[in-house]
XYZ file of C-alpha atoms in Angstrom:
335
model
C -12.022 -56.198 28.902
C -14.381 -53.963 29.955
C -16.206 -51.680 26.621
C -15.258 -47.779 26.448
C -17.489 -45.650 28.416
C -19.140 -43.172 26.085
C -20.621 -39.590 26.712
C -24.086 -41.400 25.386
C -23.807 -43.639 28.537
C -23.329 -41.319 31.044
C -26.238 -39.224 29.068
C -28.762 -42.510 30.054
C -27.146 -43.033 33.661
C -27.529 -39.035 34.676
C -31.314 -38.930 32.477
C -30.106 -35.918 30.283
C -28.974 -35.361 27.083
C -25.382 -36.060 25.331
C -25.259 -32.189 25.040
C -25.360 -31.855 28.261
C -22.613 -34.116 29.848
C -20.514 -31.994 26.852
C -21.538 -29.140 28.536
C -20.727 -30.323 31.710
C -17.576 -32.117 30.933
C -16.056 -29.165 28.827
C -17.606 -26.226 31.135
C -19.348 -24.867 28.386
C -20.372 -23.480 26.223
C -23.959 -23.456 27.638
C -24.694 -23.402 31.511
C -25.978 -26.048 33.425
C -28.160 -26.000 36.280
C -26.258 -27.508 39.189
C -28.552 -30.047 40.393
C -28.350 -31.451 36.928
C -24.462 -31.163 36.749
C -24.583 -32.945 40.176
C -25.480 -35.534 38.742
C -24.003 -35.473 35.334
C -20.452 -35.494 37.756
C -21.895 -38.393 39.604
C -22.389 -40.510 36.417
C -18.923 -39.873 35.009
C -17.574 -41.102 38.541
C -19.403 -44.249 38.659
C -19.031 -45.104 35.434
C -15.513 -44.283 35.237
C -16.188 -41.829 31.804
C -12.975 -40.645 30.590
C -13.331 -37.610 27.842
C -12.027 -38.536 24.059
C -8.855 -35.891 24.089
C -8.778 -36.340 20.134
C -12.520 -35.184 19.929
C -11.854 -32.532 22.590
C -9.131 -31.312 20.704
C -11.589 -30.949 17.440
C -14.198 -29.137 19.417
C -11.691 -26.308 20.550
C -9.421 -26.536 17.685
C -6.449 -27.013 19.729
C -4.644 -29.862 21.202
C -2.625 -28.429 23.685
C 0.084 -30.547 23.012
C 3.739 -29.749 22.560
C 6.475 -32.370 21.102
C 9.771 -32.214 22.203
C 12.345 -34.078 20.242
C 15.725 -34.776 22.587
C 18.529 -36.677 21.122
C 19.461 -39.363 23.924
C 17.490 -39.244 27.280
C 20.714 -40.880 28.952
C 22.427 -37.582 29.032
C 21.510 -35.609 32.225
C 21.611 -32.496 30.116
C 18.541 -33.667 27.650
C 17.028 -35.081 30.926
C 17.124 -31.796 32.536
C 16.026 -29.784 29.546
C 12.745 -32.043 29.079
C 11.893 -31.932 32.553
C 12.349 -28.175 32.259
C 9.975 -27.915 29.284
C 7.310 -30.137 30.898
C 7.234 -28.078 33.167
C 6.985 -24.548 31.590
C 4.277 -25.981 29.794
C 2.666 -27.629 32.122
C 2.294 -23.577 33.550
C 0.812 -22.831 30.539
C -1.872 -25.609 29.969
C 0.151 -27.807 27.869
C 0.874 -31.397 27.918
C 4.520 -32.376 26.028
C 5.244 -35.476 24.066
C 8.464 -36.277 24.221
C 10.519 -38.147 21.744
C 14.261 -39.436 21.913
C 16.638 -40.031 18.689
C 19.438 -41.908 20.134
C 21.589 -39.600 18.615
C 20.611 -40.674 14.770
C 19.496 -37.660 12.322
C 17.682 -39.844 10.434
C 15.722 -40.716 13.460
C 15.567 -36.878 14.500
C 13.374 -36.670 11.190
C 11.134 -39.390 11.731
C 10.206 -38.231 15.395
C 10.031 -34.673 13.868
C 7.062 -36.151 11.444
C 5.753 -38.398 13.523
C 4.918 -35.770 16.752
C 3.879 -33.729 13.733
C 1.281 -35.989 12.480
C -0.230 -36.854 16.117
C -1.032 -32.975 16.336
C 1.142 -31.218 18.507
C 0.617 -27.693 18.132
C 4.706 -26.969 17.858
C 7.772 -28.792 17.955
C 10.666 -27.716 20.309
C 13.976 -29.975 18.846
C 17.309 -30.351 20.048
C 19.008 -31.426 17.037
C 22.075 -33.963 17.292
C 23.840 -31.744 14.258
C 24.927 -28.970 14.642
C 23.338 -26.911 12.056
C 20.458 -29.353 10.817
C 18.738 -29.542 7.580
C 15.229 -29.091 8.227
C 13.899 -26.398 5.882
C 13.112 -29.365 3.264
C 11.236 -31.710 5.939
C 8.098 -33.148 4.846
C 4.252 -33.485 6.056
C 2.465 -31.440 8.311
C 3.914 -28.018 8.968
C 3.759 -27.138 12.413
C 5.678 -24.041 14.129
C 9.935 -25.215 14.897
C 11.913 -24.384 17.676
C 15.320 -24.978 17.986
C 17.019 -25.288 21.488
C 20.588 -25.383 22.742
C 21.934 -25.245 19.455
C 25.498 -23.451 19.047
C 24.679 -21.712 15.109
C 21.872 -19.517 13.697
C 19.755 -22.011 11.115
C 17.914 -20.280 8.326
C 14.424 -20.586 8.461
C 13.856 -21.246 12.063
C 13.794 -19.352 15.601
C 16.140 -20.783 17.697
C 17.850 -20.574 21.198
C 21.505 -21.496 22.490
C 23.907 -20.560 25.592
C 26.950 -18.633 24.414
C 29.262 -21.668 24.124
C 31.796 -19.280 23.014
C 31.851 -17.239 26.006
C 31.399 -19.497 28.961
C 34.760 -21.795 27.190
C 36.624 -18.632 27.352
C 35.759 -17.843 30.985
C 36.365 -21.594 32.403
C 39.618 -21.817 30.400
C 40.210 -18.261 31.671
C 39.376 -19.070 35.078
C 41.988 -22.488 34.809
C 44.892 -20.180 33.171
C 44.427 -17.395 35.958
C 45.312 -19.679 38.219
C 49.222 -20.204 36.563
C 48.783 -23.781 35.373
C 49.894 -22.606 32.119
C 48.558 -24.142 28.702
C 45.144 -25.532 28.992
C 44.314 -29.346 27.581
C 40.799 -29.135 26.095
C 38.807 -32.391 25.842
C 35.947 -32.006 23.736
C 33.616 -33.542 20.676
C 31.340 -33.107 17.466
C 33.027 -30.675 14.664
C 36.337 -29.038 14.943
C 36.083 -25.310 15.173
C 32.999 -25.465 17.184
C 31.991 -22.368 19.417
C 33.677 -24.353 22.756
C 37.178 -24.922 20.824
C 36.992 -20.973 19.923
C 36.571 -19.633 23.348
C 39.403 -22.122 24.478
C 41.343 -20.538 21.839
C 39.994 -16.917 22.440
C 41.381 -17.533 26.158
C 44.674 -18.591 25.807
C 45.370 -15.750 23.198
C 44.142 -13.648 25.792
C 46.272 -14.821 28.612
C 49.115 -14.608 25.793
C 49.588 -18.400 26.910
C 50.040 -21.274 24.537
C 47.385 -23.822 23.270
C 47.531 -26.952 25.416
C 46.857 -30.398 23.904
C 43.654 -31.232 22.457
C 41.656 -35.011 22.480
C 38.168 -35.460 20.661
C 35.990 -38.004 21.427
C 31.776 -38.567 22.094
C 30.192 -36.383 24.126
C 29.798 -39.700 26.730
C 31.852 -40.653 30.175
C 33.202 -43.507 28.060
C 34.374 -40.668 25.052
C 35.870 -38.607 27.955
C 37.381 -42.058 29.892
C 39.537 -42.766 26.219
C 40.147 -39.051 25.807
C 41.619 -38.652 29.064
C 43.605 -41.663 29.094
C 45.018 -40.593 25.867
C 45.867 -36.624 27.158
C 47.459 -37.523 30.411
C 49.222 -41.081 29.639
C 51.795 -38.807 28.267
C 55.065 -37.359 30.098
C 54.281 -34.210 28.615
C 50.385 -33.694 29.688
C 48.976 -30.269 30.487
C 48.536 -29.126 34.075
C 44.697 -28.701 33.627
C 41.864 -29.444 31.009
C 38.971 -27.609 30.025
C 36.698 -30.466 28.937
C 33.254 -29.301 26.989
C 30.736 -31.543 28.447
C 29.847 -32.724 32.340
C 29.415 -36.802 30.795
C 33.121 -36.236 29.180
C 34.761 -35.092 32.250
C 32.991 -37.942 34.568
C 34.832 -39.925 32.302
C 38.175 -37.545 32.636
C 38.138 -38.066 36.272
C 37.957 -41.562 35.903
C 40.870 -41.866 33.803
C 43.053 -39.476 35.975
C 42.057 -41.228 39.198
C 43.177 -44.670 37.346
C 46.360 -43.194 35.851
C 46.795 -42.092 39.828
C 46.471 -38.409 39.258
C 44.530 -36.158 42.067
C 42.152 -33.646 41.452
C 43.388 -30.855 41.503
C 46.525 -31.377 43.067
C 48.402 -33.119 40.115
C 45.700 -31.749 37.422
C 42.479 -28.888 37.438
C 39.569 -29.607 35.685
C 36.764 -27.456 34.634
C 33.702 -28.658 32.775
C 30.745 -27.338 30.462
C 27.037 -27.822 30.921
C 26.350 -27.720 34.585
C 24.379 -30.743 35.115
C 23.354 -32.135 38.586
C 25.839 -34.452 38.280
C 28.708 -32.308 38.606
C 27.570 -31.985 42.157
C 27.972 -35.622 43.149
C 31.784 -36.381 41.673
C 34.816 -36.365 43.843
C 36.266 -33.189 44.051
C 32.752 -31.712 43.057
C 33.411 -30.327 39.151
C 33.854 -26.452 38.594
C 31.499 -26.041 35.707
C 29.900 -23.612 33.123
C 26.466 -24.060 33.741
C 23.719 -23.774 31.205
C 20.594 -21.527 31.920
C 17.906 -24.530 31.399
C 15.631 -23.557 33.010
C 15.253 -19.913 31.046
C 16.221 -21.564 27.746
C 13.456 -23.819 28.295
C 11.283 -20.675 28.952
C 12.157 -19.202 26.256
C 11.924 -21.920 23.709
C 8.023 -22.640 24.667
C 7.544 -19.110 24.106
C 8.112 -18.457 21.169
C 6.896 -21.906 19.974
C 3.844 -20.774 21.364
C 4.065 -17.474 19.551
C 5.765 -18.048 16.720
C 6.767 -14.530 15.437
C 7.669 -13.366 11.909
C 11.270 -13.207 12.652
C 13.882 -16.792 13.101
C 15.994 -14.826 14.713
C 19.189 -17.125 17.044
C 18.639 -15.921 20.924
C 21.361 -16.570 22.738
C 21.636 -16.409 26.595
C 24.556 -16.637 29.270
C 26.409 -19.043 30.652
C 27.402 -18.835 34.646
C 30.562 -20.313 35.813
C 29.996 -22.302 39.003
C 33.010 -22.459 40.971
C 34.010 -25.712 42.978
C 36.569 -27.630 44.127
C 37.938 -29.330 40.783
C 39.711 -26.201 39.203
C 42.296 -25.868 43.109
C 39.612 -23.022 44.436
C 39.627 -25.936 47.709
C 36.371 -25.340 49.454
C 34.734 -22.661 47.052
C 30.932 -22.731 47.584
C 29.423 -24.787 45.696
C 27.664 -22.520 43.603
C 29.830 -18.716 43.760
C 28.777 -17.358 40.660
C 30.382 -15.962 37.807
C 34.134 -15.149 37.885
């Protein structure tokens, strides 16, 4: 194995000083004639000289790192959101390390102190709970974002998608089209901002409450939900089902229980991942704004403010064929 190339050996190779490949290297602070930086560019090239980020980081007092804590990179969702902050920061001269937590809170902390102690210069976290603990967290204190979370947690800024509103509209959406009580399929804590807008719409419709089925936010928790909801002679003309991985799973379980989509039963889904595009019928969804959450969130971990204020943004219903709109665009906007 070949030794590290240093600054000191590119110094001997180019004949000038260690100062000066620094100078050249790092554009500054002092100017450099350009015959000499010819040559100084010439050494790291042949040489192969690759700059110490750690020690560039020192000399500038900033890292220009971000961490971004995800809780299970196997969900299109997280996927889309890291790619989504990646790039935002990449706009902005920032490099992200990203860190998954398989779901586990006690994990969630460890990454949290771990991206902490390699020097990011914030922390953007998508917590698996849904109104985390982390006022008491430990070692190095480093501005906290929140993102995509449903509640308002004391002591840090944080940004969600109104959950409440976008379940109202796709259950809304399902009940305007007379199928009568809506099924909801959904996870996590009962009560949660998704349940309440499925509630909020079918008090609004004056309709009654359909059936409801918990289970992981995964295809395989919306597979055993499904099967469970519409096994049953009495099962609910259409389901509002909270996440995109849960109602893969839902159509699986309808298609094997040989129900159509949407003939014998509508289905409208939460999230708005890619890969509600590629299921058969293509999945009417409420679609979250990544890409302006993600915005948003390296914002204002970038310039942390005085205020932890919750910021929540819209949801957009995308209308397709899974809810009986037939051969609705693909994406027609907000109903």
């Amino acid at each position: 194995m070949n030794p590290r190339v240093t600054r000191a050996d590119v110094a001997r190779y180019a004949g000038v000083s260690s100062a000066v490949v620094s100078y050249v290297v790092n554009g500054g602070p002092r100017p450099v004639a350009e015959a000499t930086a010819a040559r100084v560019r010439e050494a790291v090239e042949l040489l192969g000289y690759r700059p110490n980020p750690s020690a560039q980081a020192l000399r500038r007092g900033s890292s220009r790192l971000l961490g971004h804590v995800v809780p299970d990179l196997g969900n299109p969702l997280w996927a889309q959101f890291a790619l989504a902050v990646e790039d935002v920061a990449a706009g902005r001269g920032y490099d992200v390390l990203l860190a998954s937590t398989d779901g586990g809170a006690e994990a969630e902390h460890r990454r949290i102190d771990t991206l902490a102690a390699r020097g990011v210069e914030a922390l953007i976290v998508t917590s698996v709970l849904a109104r985390p603990d982390l006022v008491a967290r430990s070692g190095p204190r480093v501005p906290l974002v929140l993102l995509n979370t449903f509640f308002e947690v004391p002591g840090f800024p944080s940004l969600g998608v109104d959950a409440f509103g976008g379940a109202r509209e796709g259950t809304a959406h399902l009940l305007g089209h007379g199928y009568g009580p809506v099924g909801l399929v959904i996870g996590g804590e009962a009560g949660e901002l998704r349940e309440q807008g499925w509630r909020a719409a079918a008090r609004d419709a004056g309709a009654g409450e359909g059936p409801i089925e918990r289970g992981e936010f995964s295809r395989a928790g919306g597979y055993a939900a499904g099967t469970r909801m519409f096994a049953r002679p009495d099962r609910p003309r259409a389901v509002f089902v909270a996440s995109d991985l849960q109602a893969v799973g839902v159509l699986r379980a309808l298609f094997e229980l040989g129900l159509r989509v949407p003939r014998d039963v509508a289905v409208v889904s939460f999230d708005g991942t890619v890969e509600t595009e590629f299921t058969t019928p293509q999945l009417t969804t409420v679609r979250q704004p990544v890409a302006a959450m993600a915005a948003a969130a390296v914002a204002r971990a970038l310039a942390p403010a005085e205020t932890h204020d919750r910021q929540v943004l819209p949801a957009e219903l995308v209308v397709r064929a899974s809810c009986g709109c037939g051969s609705a665009p693909a994406a027609a906007g907000s109903r």
